[in-house]
């Protein structure tokens, strides 16, 4: 029954989701051209609020457990497990105060209304996985912006989405590059649960009547730990929340 309703509700969802992307593409362009970074960021925040709202057309419930103890005014590396494409809008919207940027595949920086524009002009690191030199240069550019502008970064160290909710091993690379340039950055784990179920049948039909959660955990104690130990600690901390 749930899958059957998914066929009907997914049409409404994709209409709302796609319409938001189309409407906000020219809005982003206008905001960036006439208002610069700050205006563009506000348009991106509003876009992602609309994208999160579209989840409710499926009668899906979004619970975002924020962590107000995390300080502003310093670089933060948000480390999260990755379950679906729909992990991203709640992170951007609910943590908008941290100016978080993504490390993304370069393929996503073209051809997708709104999303590609933001990735290209909003400060993301758009990496070519077939070109290690270009990838490192992009991540270093993001790391430098974190240092000079107090931006933050979102990173999915699994490297790919989990289709079952069971976490894959975390990779060190991206986090290592960011931390080398920002050794005083806070490393903050985020545990995402349930979003993989939304796409268990693929992008159509999407699954309705779910409860999905995003929980921002306390910053890790990174004192006297090397990069590998920090990444392992992040993985274990998130896994305890996700796979219980």
Short mmCIF file of C-alpha atoms in Angstrom, two decimals:
data_model
loop_
_atom_site.label_atom_id
_atom_site.label_comp_id
_atom_site.label_asym_id
_atom_site.label_seq_id
_atom_site.Cartn_x
_atom_site.Cartn_y
_atom_site.Cartn_z
CA UNK A 1 0.00 0.00 0.00
CA UNK A 2 2.83 2.39 0.92
CA UNK A 3 4.54 1.78 -2.42
CA UNK A 4 1.27 2.29 -4.30
CA UNK A 5 0.71 5.63 -2.58
CA UNK A 6 4.31 6.46 -3.37
CA UNK A 7 3.52 6.39 -7.10
CA UNK A 8 0.85 9.05 -6.62
CA UNK A 9 2.59 11.24 -4.03
CA UNK A 10 5.92 11.15 -5.88
CA UNK A 11 4.34 13.05 -8.77
CA UNK A 12 3.39 15.86 -6.38
CA UNK A 13 6.83 15.72 -4.75
CA UNK A 14 8.78 15.95 -7.99
CA UNK A 15 6.57 18.78 -9.23
CA UNK A 16 7.27 20.81 -6.06
CA UNK A 17 10.96 19.84 -5.92
CA UNK A 18 11.56 20.55 -9.62
CA UNK A 19 9.58 23.80 -9.57
CA UNK A 20 11.71 25.05 -6.68
CA UNK A 21 14.89 24.34 -8.64
CA UNK A 22 13.59 26.10 -11.75
CA UNK A 23 12.29 29.17 -9.89
CA UNK A 24 15.42 29.67 -7.81
CA UNK A 25 17.88 29.38 -10.69
CA UNK A 26 17.27 32.93 -11.99
CA UNK A 27 16.77 34.17 -8.43
CA UNK A 28 20.26 32.95 -7.54
CA UNK A 29 21.71 34.61 -10.63
CA UNK A 30 20.07 37.95 -9.79
CA UNK A 31 21.09 37.77 -6.13
CA UNK A 32 24.71 37.00 -6.99
CA UNK A 33 24.93 39.67 -9.70
CA UNK A 34 23.37 42.50 -7.71
CA UNK A 35 23.91 41.46 -4.09
CA UNK A 36 27.09 39.42 -4.09
CA UNK A 37 27.83 36.48 -1.82
CA UNK A 38 25.50 37.42 1.04
CA UNK A 39 22.42 37.83 -1.14
CA UNK A 40 23.23 34.68 -3.07
CA UNK A 41 23.59 32.68 0.12
CA UNK A 42 20.20 33.87 1.37
CA UNK A 43 18.61 32.70 -1.88
CA UNK A 44 20.29 29.29 -1.51
CA UNK A 45 19.07 29.01 2.09
CA UNK A 46 15.52 29.78 0.99
CA UNK A 47 15.79 27.30 -1.89
CA UNK A 48 16.77 24.55 0.51
CA UNK A 49 13.94 25.45 2.88
CA UNK A 50 11.57 24.87 -0.06
CA UNK A 51 13.28 21.59 -0.95
CA UNK A 52 12.93 20.33 2.63
CA UNK A 53 9.27 21.42 2.62
CA UNK A 54 8.70 19.27 -0.47
CA UNK A 55 9.48 16.17 1.63
CA UNK A 56 6.19 16.76 3.43
CA UNK A 57 4.23 16.18 0.21
CA UNK A 58 5.19 12.53 0.76
CA UNK A 59 3.97 12.78 4.38
CA UNK A 60 7.56 12.20 5.42
CA UNK A 61 8.66 13.65 8.73
CA UNK A 62 12.00 15.48 9.06
CA UNK A 63 13.55 15.73 12.51
CA UNK A 64 16.68 17.86 12.67
CA UNK A 65 18.38 17.75 16.07
CA UNK A 66 20.63 20.80 16.10
CA UNK A 67 23.50 21.43 18.49
CA UNK A 68 23.44 25.02 19.67
CA UNK A 69 26.66 24.58 21.66
CA UNK A 70 28.77 24.61 18.49
CA UNK A 71 30.46 28.02 18.26
CA UNK A 72 30.33 30.40 15.33
CA UNK A 73 33.29 32.27 13.95
CA UNK A 74 35.66 29.38 13.32
CA UNK A 75 36.02 26.70 10.63
CA UNK A 76 34.05 23.51 11.19
CA UNK A 77 34.27 20.22 9.33
CA UNK A 78 30.88 18.52 9.47
CA UNK A 79 31.36 14.79 8.89
CA UNK A 80 28.23 12.80 8.02
CA UNK A 81 27.20 9.39 6.80
CA UNK A 82 25.51 9.43 3.41
CA UNK A 83 22.25 7.66 2.64
CA UNK A 84 20.65 9.54 -0.26
CA UNK A 85 20.62 12.72 -2.33
CA UNK A 86 17.98 13.99 0.07
CA UNK A 87 20.51 14.16 2.92
CA UNK A 88 21.73 17.51 1.62
CA UNK A 89 18.93 20.15 1.76
CA UNK A 90 18.35 19.79 5.53
CA UNK A 91 22.09 20.18 6.17
CA UNK A 92 22.26 23.39 4.14
CA UNK A 93 19.10 24.89 5.59
CA UNK A 94 19.25 23.98 9.27
CA UNK A 95 22.99 24.68 9.54
CA UNK A 96 22.95 27.78 7.33
CA UNK A 97 24.59 29.89 10.05
CA UNK A 98 27.87 28.04 9.48
CA UNK A 99 28.25 28.84 5.73
CA UNK A 100 28.86 25.15 4.98
CA UNK A 101 30.22 24.15 1.57
CA UNK A 102 30.27 20.72 -0.04
CA UNK A 103 32.94 18.64 -1.69
CA UNK A 104 31.04 17.50 -4.77
CA UNK A 105 31.53 15.61 -8.01
CA UNK A 106 32.34 18.01 -10.84
CA UNK A 107 29.59 16.43 -12.95
CA UNK A 108 26.98 17.99 -10.64
CA UNK A 109 28.28 21.50 -11.35
CA UNK A 110 26.56 21.61 -14.73
CA UNK A 111 23.14 20.79 -16.13
CA UNK A 112 21.00 20.83 -12.97
CA UNK A 113 18.93 23.98 -12.38
CA UNK A 114 19.82 25.82 -9.15
CA UNK A 115 22.01 23.03 -7.81
CA UNK A 116 24.70 23.38 -10.48
CA UNK A 117 24.63 27.17 -10.20
CA UNK A 118 25.18 27.02 -6.44
CA UNK A 119 27.97 24.46 -6.72
CA UNK A 120 29.72 26.57 -9.36
CA UNK A 121 29.33 29.97 -7.69
CA UNK A 122 28.65 29.28 -4.01
CA UNK A 123 32.10 28.12 -2.90
CA UNK A 124 31.89 24.33 -3.22
CA UNK A 125 34.88 22.17 -4.11
CA UNK A 126 33.89 20.49 -7.38
CA UNK A 127 36.29 17.62 -7.85
CA UNK A 128 37.10 15.46 -10.86
CA UNK A 129 37.65 11.98 -9.45
CA UNK A 130 39.71 11.07 -12.51
CA UNK A 131 42.09 13.98 -11.96
CA UNK A 132 43.77 13.82 -8.51
CA UNK A 133 45.70 17.06 -9.12
CA UNK A 134 42.51 19.01 -9.88
CA UNK A 135 40.73 17.42 -6.90
CA UNK A 136 43.45 18.42 -4.45
CA UNK A 137 43.53 21.96 -5.86
CA UNK A 138 39.76 22.32 -5.40
CA UNK A 139 39.81 21.02 -1.83
CA UNK A 140 42.76 23.28 -1.01
CA UNK A 141 40.81 26.26 -2.35
CA UNK A 142 37.91 25.38 -0.06
CA UNK A 143 40.32 24.86 2.86
CA UNK A 144 41.82 28.32 2.28
CA UNK A 145 38.36 29.90 2.19
CA UNK A 146 37.53 28.16 5.45
CA UNK A 147 40.63 29.66 6.99
CA UNK A 148 40.18 33.21 5.69
CA UNK A 149 36.37 33.48 5.75
CA UNK A 150 35.46 31.13 8.63
CA UNK A 151 33.43 28.97 6.29
CA UNK A 152 32.64 25.37 7.15
CA UNK A 153 32.62 22.19 5.08
CA UNK A 154 30.26 19.25 4.78
CA UNK A 155 31.93 16.00 3.84
CA UNK A 156 30.63 12.45 3.30
CA UNK A 157 33.74 10.31 3.91
CA UNK A 158 32.05 7.09 2.73
CA UNK A 159 32.48 8.46 -0.79
CA UNK A 160 29.18 7.01 -1.98
CA UNK A 161 25.66 6.60 -0.70
CA UNK A 162 24.61 3.63 1.40
CA UNK A 163 21.57 1.91 -0.10
CA UNK A 164 20.82 -0.10 3.03
CA UNK A 165 21.57 2.35 5.83
CA UNK A 166 24.58 0.27 6.85
CA UNK A 167 27.63 2.51 6.86
CA UNK A 168 30.66 2.00 4.66
CA UNK A 169 34.22 2.62 5.83
CA UNK A 170 35.26 6.28 5.99
CA UNK A 171 38.06 7.56 3.73
CA UNK A 172 40.71 9.90 5.11
CA UNK A 173 41.60 12.01 2.05
CA UNK A 174 39.27 15.03 2.01
CA UNK A 175 39.24 15.47 5.79
CA UNK A 176 43.04 15.27 5.90
CA UNK A 177 43.44 18.07 3.35
CA UNK A 178 40.97 20.33 5.15
CA UNK A 179 42.56 19.71 8.55
CA UNK A 180 46.09 20.33 7.33
CA UNK A 181 45.08 23.84 6.30
CA UNK A 182 42.78 24.31 9.31
CA UNK A 183 44.37 22.40 12.22
CA UNK A 184 42.15 24.24 14.72
CA UNK A 185 38.90 23.41 12.93
CA UNK A 186 36.24 21.61 14.93
CA UNK A 187 35.29 18.18 13.62
CA UNK A 188 31.57 17.67 14.17
CA UNK A 189 29.83 14.36 13.35
CA UNK A 190 26.30 14.27 11.97
CA UNK A 191 24.24 11.06 12.09
CA UNK A 192 21.62 10.66 9.34
CA UNK A 193 18.99 7.95 9.70
CA UNK A 194 16.18 6.80 7.43
CA UNK A 195 16.76 8.81 4.25
CA UNK A 196 17.91 5.71 2.35
CA UNK A 197 14.37 4.36 2.71
CA UNK A 198 13.04 7.30 0.73
CA UNK A 199 14.81 5.95 -2.38
CA UNK A 200 14.58 2.23 -1.70
CA UNK A 201 12.66 1.80 -4.99
CA UNK A 202 14.79 4.36 -6.83
CA UNK A 203 13.77 7.91 -7.68
CA UNK A 204 10.26 6.78 -8.65
CA UNK A 205 8.31 5.89 -6.71
CA UNK A 206 9.74 7.54 -3.62
CA UNK A 207 8.70 6.09 -0.28
CA UNK A 208 6.15 8.05 1.75
CA UNK A 209 5.26 8.04 5.47
CA UNK A 210 8.83 7.90 6.75
CA UNK A 211 10.51 9.47 9.75
CA UNK A 212 14.01 10.71 8.87
CA UNK A 213 16.45 12.20 11.36
CA UNK A 214 19.55 14.35 11.21
CA UNK A 215 21.40 14.68 14.53
CA UNK A 216 24.33 17.05 15.02
CA UNK A 217 26.60 15.48 17.64
CA UNK A 218 29.18 17.10 19.89
CA UNK A 219 32.55 18.08 18.41
CA UNK A 220 35.16 15.35 18.58
CA UNK A 221 38.08 15.53 20.97
CA UNK A 222 40.91 15.61 18.44
CA UNK A 223 43.74 16.44 20.87
CA UNK A 224 46.81 14.23 20.41
CA UNK A 225 45.14 12.28 17.58
CA UNK A 226 46.43 11.87 14.04
CA UNK A 227 44.20 12.17 10.98
CA UNK A 228 43.48 8.45 10.77
CA UNK A 229 42.44 8.33 14.42
CA UNK A 230 40.17 11.36 14.02
CA UNK A 231 38.41 9.87 10.99
CA UNK A 232 38.02 6.51 12.75
CA UNK A 233 36.57 8.23 15.81
CA UNK A 234 34.09 10.12 13.61
CA UNK A 235 33.06 6.87 11.91
CA UNK A 236 32.55 5.02 15.19
CA UNK A 237 30.66 7.92 16.77
CA UNK A 238 28.21 8.17 13.88
CA UNK A 239 27.84 4.40 13.58
CA UNK A 240 26.71 4.11 17.19
CA UNK A 241 23.83 6.47 16.40
CA UNK A 242 22.92 5.16 12.96
CA UNK A 243 23.09 1.41 13.43
CA UNK A 244 21.59 1.03 16.89
#
